[in-house]
Amino acid sequence: MRSARLLLLAAASLAVLTAAAPALAQVQPSDPWAQAASDIPADSNVRFGVLSNGMQYAILRNATPPGQASFRLRIDAGSLMENENQLGLAHFMEHMAFNGTTNIPENDLLRILERRGLAFGADTNAYTSFDETVYMLELPNAADGTVDDSLRIMREQVSEALMAADAVDDERNVIVGEERLRNTPGLRSIKAQLGLFAPGQRISNRLPIGDLDIIRTAPRERFVEFYQGYYRPERATFIAVGDFDVDQLEAKVRAAFESWRPTGPAGPEPDLGTVAPRGPETRILIEPGVQSSIELGYIRAPDRDPDSVAERRENLIRRIGVAVLNRRLGEMSRADNPPFINASGGEAELADSFTAASVSARFNPGEWKRALEAIEQEQRRLIQFGVSDAELQREITEGRAGLENAVAGAATRRTPNLAGGLVNAVNSRTVFNTPRTSLDLFNAAVDGLTAAQVNQVLPTIFQGEGPLALVVTPVEIEGGEAAVTAALEASRLAPVSAPAAQAQLEWPYAAFGAPGVVESRRELEAVGATVVTFANGVRLTVKPTNFRDEQILVSVRTGLGELGMPADRIDAQGLAPLVFTAGGLGQLSADDLSRVLNGRIYSAGFAIDGDSHVLSGATRPEDLQLQTQVLAAYLTDPGLRPAPFQQIKTFFPQIIAQQMATPGGAFGLQASELLAGGDKREALPTAAEIAAMTNDDLRASVTRGLSTGPIDVVMVGDVTVEDAIASIAPTFGALPARGPDATPPAGSDQRRFPAATATPVRLFHTGPAEQALAYIAWPTTDAVSDRTEARRISIMSEVLKLRVLEEIRERQALAYSPGVSAAASDAFAGYGSVSIRAEIAADKEAAFFAAVEEIVARLRDEPPGEDELNRARLPVIESLRRSQAGNEYWLTQLGEVAQRPDDIEQILTHISDLEAITPADIQALARRYLKSDTAWRAVVVSSNAPAAQ
């Protein structure tokens, strides 16, 4: 499995990577650090090391966000290491690592972390893939107690898991529930793809979820065999990134892991098989509810060359070629009457088993032939005629801009992202280097690079066995695989012509009138913000921060949002977020916009909130003026071209069918309107309603929404107040003055929770008969003005979550991932809810509702203990503190302070409100809101289920 060259070079790395060795002979890691065999320098800020037992570690101090840390423990083993009688046990073993160890009882492991402020799922998690298993902890603080507990738990998980037979039996149904949850059309498409791309190779039969028969019956001894064979120090890499002293943490890591010794024989490296010689071949998967797609793949052996300067230069040239192809395909998808919904090409290696170069497209049912011809011929056009000088320079400019921005923001990279990057570097055998090194390598690689040189490399990308055509469709294809194969062969014989050159464009939105004059300015010292009002009424709220270098977030709020939409009928405006930016601007299409602003850092988003229309963007200080110009242009001259709207109309039936294929998707489609008391603003349009809509309807509705009411701009990040004013004055500040908000239609500010249902409402999905979903919700209150009650309810829901996980997931194994949530509207008075939902087996409906009733009754009858309350509350508080160290949090919180100054107190009291909650408060809230006679219940069952006898 591993490169022989890498393994031979590992010994040379030990003198560099290992500290003073103890008496025990040095053990060689299974995946040595890539820099040992590379001419690329690793990031010198990272302390790389290898313990005498072969375990590697990487430690990096990083203070964004301050005081926090991310731990990762990677095991160099996944489902590819399983024997035929172990299918699924690598993933099962990941579960068992949380179910009791030698020194930590089963129920205590998560509770220890919860007491330190880590939430299950959000901060305490793990995943298993083909070739690795990774345990992850997000530490809310790097205090000694939190670090020590975290290291102790991770060490116990990988060396002291008990795998008690009764615990294994208890967990079997949890895994079965996970398989049931993940058994979707998408997963079945992946199985078909692996079967086509890698027949006879181990990976084609090693999806991590495994074999249900083995999961249900495997004895404890098989778990022990896998655990001892692959959970070994020489297969482990520990990664720590955070706000700590590196020397002290390294000492703690050594103290925690250096004594780890393997037990039992080492597991063998599996034979992954080889890529077999293939000719053109077609496979069709008919899967109701799936998105129609076609993929043309070219398969070859994996590239096992070490990471190096030369290797990265070659890969960069290949990526440039693919990037040009993807731009062309994207422009085709946005044209009138496109041959596909979207399309893209790519090149990737999968788990050291094969490399696939492919081009794929999603299309509307029945249009497979147009899509196939379009992607095959466009890929061939790229190979035959190459890229132009203009296309090459465009990709170089964009790539360099992104890397330069990364260099400028390197000091404030996010800790979890760095930890993930280090894990990826180990798994991909690449050097973890600095952003500056990446930029220098890029500049050296493109220095003097010509289109002719790129074009010499292009033919090598789409080479390999094949082409292998995989068509995934919800309906049969007339003529079957033979028809697809014949169409592919005919397309390959069709001549292609060179692409047309594109005209040069200028940016036409640099002037909006005479720059606005500042009329007033007031400081909001409590939140570190400044409100600036311009003479035309535009309000600017600015909060300079040092959370992220080179990041500025901007939002623009205006109009009435949902309050301005009718509640009794479907409005085409509801589709606007799906098509708004794709429609470009009045004078520039979306593709024109991308070309003319090539190399600039900006973005544009659009949303309709409960009480406003919102434009948003993210940029850097250098491009702040451009960012505000872009948003002002979208506000005053949105393109809203018909092609994106027509594409959504055509595509919408597939969206519905795809969502209806799973219980969760079907619930989301059908229940939103029901939970809003029949409010059509929350309803999904029917196919007939979509068909009746026109782009003129949408344009008129959106334009009306954007053109009325005051404009509030919020800017947060690496910006000064003066620079913010300078960017707004000639854009939004220069616009004509606006009047007050339009008056909402009568009753539009009302939204009501539905009437209680003693018998669950029955909804239907189109997926497997054994899949179902159960849901129960209770009405609560809003967060329109005073948010205190809503915050207290949210903590009550966290207590419920602990009990639901313990009872419904762990004790009864009714569902793999039951959810509890609390919602409180900030636009509709009195509207809020607490809900519990779970995707369950079809025959577990009664058991679910009985379990919920017991959980809720206990909370009404008796308050939680102080420990349970803290385990529910502390992760929420720590998550909030994390959020407060980010620009995104403040952009949201400051959205309306210019017009609602009382929001400031609500912002400042959030944590103190949570800290003040008592166990008695939780019980009182349960009694007030969690009443059986107010609950709304629903189940989603399969329309394919056999009728009851």
XYZ file of N, CA, C and O in Angstrom, residues 699-788:
360
model
N -38.699 39.292 -11.126
C -37.987 40.565 -11.238
C -38.773 41.691 -10.568
O -38.217 42.487 -9.799
N -40.065 41.740 -10.815
C -40.880 42.813 -10.247
C -40.923 42.720 -8.732
O -40.803 43.731 -8.024
N -41.046 41.500 -8.212
C -41.149 41.309 -6.772
C -39.840 41.653 -6.071
O -39.824 42.351 -5.055
N -38.723 41.172 -6.612
C -37.424 41.433 -5.986
C -37.048 42.909 -6.099
O -36.560 43.512 -5.133
N -37.272 43.487 -7.248
C -36.944 44.902 -7.425
C -37.734 45.761 -6.450
O -37.202 46.711 -5.854
N -39.013 45.419 -6.279
C -39.829 46.159 -5.324
C -39.294 45.988 -3.905
O -39.207 46.955 -3.138
N -38.888 44.760 -3.556
C -38.376 44.520 -2.215
C -37.085 45.256 -1.932
O -36.860 45.752 -0.820
N -36.211 45.381 -2.942
C -34.913 46.026 -2.752
C -34.985 47.546 -2.824
O -34.034 48.231 -2.424
N -36.071 48.088 -3.349
C -36.110 49.534 -3.613
C -36.846 50.324 -2.542
O -36.966 51.542 -2.664
N -37.345 49.646 -1.514
C -38.112 50.363 -0.498
C -37.439 50.268 0.857
O -36.827 49.262 1.194
N -37.584 51.327 1.634
C -37.117 51.320 3.010
C -35.678 51.748 3.180
O -34.899 51.817 2.222
N -35.285 52.076 4.403
C -33.917 52.514 4.706
C -32.891 51.430 4.386
O -33.215 50.255 4.273
N -31.646 51.848 4.254
C -30.533 50.939 3.984
C -29.618 50.939 5.202
O -29.168 51.993 5.650
N -29.363 49.749 5.725
C -28.435 49.585 6.844
C -27.264 48.731 6.394
O -27.451 47.585 5.950
N -26.062 49.281 6.499
C -24.835 48.560 6.146
C -24.088 48.243 7.430
O -23.911 49.117 8.288
N -23.653 46.989 7.567
C -22.822 46.588 8.705
C -21.501 46.079 8.150
O -21.473 45.301 7.187
N -20.416 46.521 8.757
C -19.081 46.134 8.309
C -18.272 45.726 9.534
O -18.162 46.474 10.497
N -17.708 44.515 9.482
C -16.958 43.973 10.614
C -15.674 43.349 10.100
O -15.670 42.634 9.091
N -14.565 43.623 10.799
C -13.323 42.943 10.446
C -12.121 43.848 10.438
O -12.026 44.821 11.207
N -11.199 43.556 9.545
C -9.911 44.224 9.458
C -10.079 45.556 8.721
O -9.624 45.727 7.589
N -10.753 46.493 9.370
C -11.102 47.754 8.733
C -11.134 48.853 9.791
O -11.443 48.598 10.953
N -10.809 50.053 9.387
C -10.965 51.205 10.272
C -12.301 51.872 9.969
O -12.880 51.700 8.881
N -12.774 52.659 10.919
C -14.027 53.378 10.699
C -13.884 54.332 9.519
O -14.788 54.453 8.681
N -12.741 54.990 9.425
C -12.553 55.953 8.343
C -12.546 55.267 6.981
O -13.119 55.778 6.011
N -11.905 54.098 6.891
C -11.895 53.382 5.609
C -13.287 52.878 5.257
O -13.677 52.849 4.080
N -14.049 52.462 6.275
C -15.418 52.026 6.020
C -16.247 53.172 5.463
O -17.000 53.015 4.485
N -16.129 54.353 6.090
C -16.865 55.529 5.615
C -16.456 55.868 4.180
O -17.305 56.158 3.322
N -15.159 55.794 3.914
C -14.653 56.133 2.584
C -15.181 55.182 1.514
O -15.306 55.565 0.343
N -15.490 53.945 1.888
C -16.008 52.986 0.905
C -17.513 53.134 0.707
O -18.032 52.849 -0.380
N -18.220 53.580 1.743
C -19.680 53.699 1.657
C -20.112 55.041 1.078
O -21.119 55.129 0.358
N -19.367 56.078 1.358
C -19.767 57.418 0.896
C -19.994 57.466 -0.616
O -21.021 58.006 -1.067
N -19.086 56.932 -1.471
C -19.314 57.032 -2.924
C -20.210 55.925 -3.482
O -20.473 55.905 -4.685
N -20.673 55.015 -2.651
C -21.532 53.929 -3.143
C -22.936 54.093 -2.554
O -23.764 54.813 -3.097
N -23.196 53.477 -1.425
C -24.526 53.578 -0.811
C -24.823 55.004 -0.352
O -25.968 55.459 -0.423
N -23.803 55.707 0.113
C -24.006 57.077 0.548
C -24.355 58.019 -0.587
O -24.875 59.112 -0.357
N -24.078 57.611 -1.815
C -24.347 58.458 -2.976
C -25.715 58.198 -3.590
O -26.118 58.900 -4.525
N -26.435 57.223 -3.098
C -27.742 56.893 -3.678
C -28.782 57.927 -3.268
O -28.640 58.599 -2.237
N -29.864 58.034 -4.019
C -30.941 58.962 -3.629
C -31.533 58.570 -2.279
O -31.559 57.389 -1.912
N -31.991 59.554 -1.537
C -32.600 59.292 -0.229
C -33.851 58.440 -0.402
O -34.576 58.558 -1.393
N -34.086 57.587 0.570
C -35.250 56.708 0.539
C -36.245 57.118 1.614
O -35.877 57.720 2.622
N -37.473 56.700 1.411
C -38.489 56.945 2.413
C -38.449 55.870 3.482
O -37.583 54.996 3.480
N -39.381 55.916 4.405
C -39.439 54.907 5.460
C -39.861 53.557 4.890
O -40.246 53.440 3.725
N -39.799 52.530 5.735
C -40.248 51.204 5.326
C -41.666 51.251 4.790
O -42.514 51.989 5.307
N -41.911 50.449 3.765
C -43.282 50.291 3.295
C -44.101 49.590 4.379
O -43.565 48.883 5.230
N -45.388 49.790 4.359
C -46.261 49.159 5.343
C -46.491 47.705 4.965
O -46.917 47.429 3.840
N -46.210 46.764 5.862
C -46.440 45.356 5.541
C -47.919 45.093 5.307
O -48.784 45.775 5.892
N -48.257 44.144 4.457
C -49.664 43.776 4.282
C -50.279 43.371 5.616
O -49.595 42.844 6.499
N -51.545 43.614 5.768
C -52.239 43.285 7.016
C -52.066 41.807 7.344
O -52.271 40.935 6.489
N -51.684 41.561 8.585
C -51.522 40.189 9.053
C -50.210 39.536 8.689
O -49.937 38.407 9.110
N -49.347 40.227 7.918
C -48.095 39.596 7.488
C -47.105 39.423 8.625
O -46.150 38.659 8.510
N -47.322 40.139 9.738
C -46.418 40.008 10.876
C -46.878 38.915 11.842
O -46.338 38.788 12.943
N -47.851 38.121 11.423
C -48.369 37.050 12.266
C -47.921 35.690 11.742
O -47.976 35.431 10.537
N -47.466 34.864 12.644
C -47.171 33.467 12.302
C -47.495 32.643 13.536
O -47.079 32.971 14.638
N -48.237 31.577 13.344
C -48.723 30.806 14.478
C -48.305 29.350 14.379
O -48.307 28.755 13.295
N -47.958 28.800 15.526
C -47.641 27.379 15.624
C -48.926 26.585 15.382
O -50.018 27.027 15.743
N -48.846 25.412 14.763
C -50.058 24.662 14.449
C -50.722 24.092 15.702
O -50.108 23.956 16.756
N -51.983 23.744 15.537
C -52.726 23.134 16.631
C -52.133 21.777 16.977
O -51.539 21.096 16.128
N -52.301 21.398 18.233
C -51.752 20.129 18.709
C -52.365 18.945 17.954
O -53.501 19.003 17.476
N -51.585 17.872 17.859
C -52.053 16.645 17.207
C -51.820 15.475 18.145
O -50.674 15.063 18.364
N -52.881 14.927 18.693
C -52.739 13.761 19.565
C -52.275 12.557 18.762
O -51.432 11.766 19.206
N -52.833 12.417 17.564
C -52.388 11.378 16.628
C -51.439 12.019 15.630
O -51.771 13.050 15.028
N -50.267 11.463 15.421
C -49.290 12.109 14.533
C -49.824 12.305 13.111
O -50.496 11.428 12.555
N -49.521 13.459 12.556
C -49.773 13.701 11.138
C -48.896 12.746 10.335
O -47.710 12.587 10.624
N -49.458 12.111 9.323
C -48.701 11.142 8.530
C -48.290 11.785 7.211
O -49.131 12.233 6.416
N -46.985 11.831 7.007
C -46.400 12.316 5.771
C -45.680 11.145 5.102
O -45.435 10.108 5.728
N -45.283 11.326 3.836
C -44.722 10.194 3.101
C -43.437 10.582 2.374
O -43.272 11.723 1.921
N -42.539 9.592 2.294
C -41.347 9.711 1.460
C -41.362 8.567 0.459
O -42.190 7.650 0.562
N -40.443 8.594 -0.493
C -40.439 7.589 -1.557
C -39.277 6.615 -1.450
O -39.036 5.843 -2.375
N -38.544 6.652 -0.325
C -37.383 5.799 -0.159
C -37.730 4.405 0.350
O -38.888 3.977 0.320
N -36.712 3.686 0.868
C -36.916 2.313 1.337
C -37.979 2.216 2.417
O -38.143 3.114 3.255
N -38.681 1.093 2.411
C -39.827 0.913 3.305
C -39.427 0.915 4.774
O -40.232 1.292 5.638
N -38.193 0.513 5.086
C -37.795 0.420 6.498
C -37.439 1.770 7.110
O -37.266 1.882 8.321
N -37.325 2.810 6.292
C -36.924 4.123 6.795
C -38.145 4.952 7.198
O -39.150 4.991 6.485
N -38.028 5.646 8.347
C -39.108 6.515 8.814
C -38.510 7.642 9.625
O -37.322 7.619 9.990
N -39.330 8.639 9.907
C -38.925 9.764 10.755
C -40.070 10.076 11.699
O -41.241 10.069 11.293
N -39.724 10.349 12.952
C -40.725 10.752 13.946
C -40.340 12.122 14.492
O -39.150 12.408 14.695
N -41.355 12.941 14.762
C -41.114 14.338 15.130
C -42.170 14.785 16.126
O -43.351 14.441 16.011
N -41.734 15.548 17.103
C -42.660 16.166 18.044
C -42.132 17.546 18.397
O -40.919 17.749 18.546
N -43.028 18.529 18.472
C -42.622 19.900 18.786
C -43.680 20.560 19.658
O -44.866 20.226 19.586
N -43.198 21.498 20.466
C -44.070 22.250 21.367
C -43.903 23.745 21.082
O -42.771 24.207 20.855
N -44.971 24.531 21.110
C -44.836 25.978 20.907
C -44.186 26.636 22.124
O -44.427 26.240 23.266
N -43.355 27.646 21.874
C -42.694 28.372 22.976
C -42.899 29.869 22.779
O -44.032 30.330 22.761
N -41.822 30.623 22.589
C -41.947 32.072 22.462
C -40.916 32.601 21.480
O -40.121 31.840 20.914
N -40.900 33.917 21.291
C -40.056 34.548 20.286
C -38.788 35.145 20.904
O -38.575 35.086 22.115
N -37.968 35.769 20.029
C -36.796 36.535 20.466
C -36.797 37.883 19.766
O -35.754 38.392 19.360
N -37.976 38.461 19.634
C -38.104 39.724 18.906
C -37.456 40.873 19.665
O -36.715 41.672 19.102
N -37.727 40.970 20.956
C -37.148 42.066 21.735
C -36.325 41.486 22.888
O -35.104 41.379 22.802
N -36.983 41.096 23.961
C -36.266 40.493 25.090
C -36.007 39.020 24.772
O -36.940 38.231 24.613
N -34.729 38.655 24.697
C -34.361 37.296 24.296
C -34.124 36.366 25.481
O -33.757 35.202 25.302
N -34.320 36.849 26.695
C -33.961 36.065 27.884
C -34.711 34.753 27.954
O -34.115 33.686 28.179
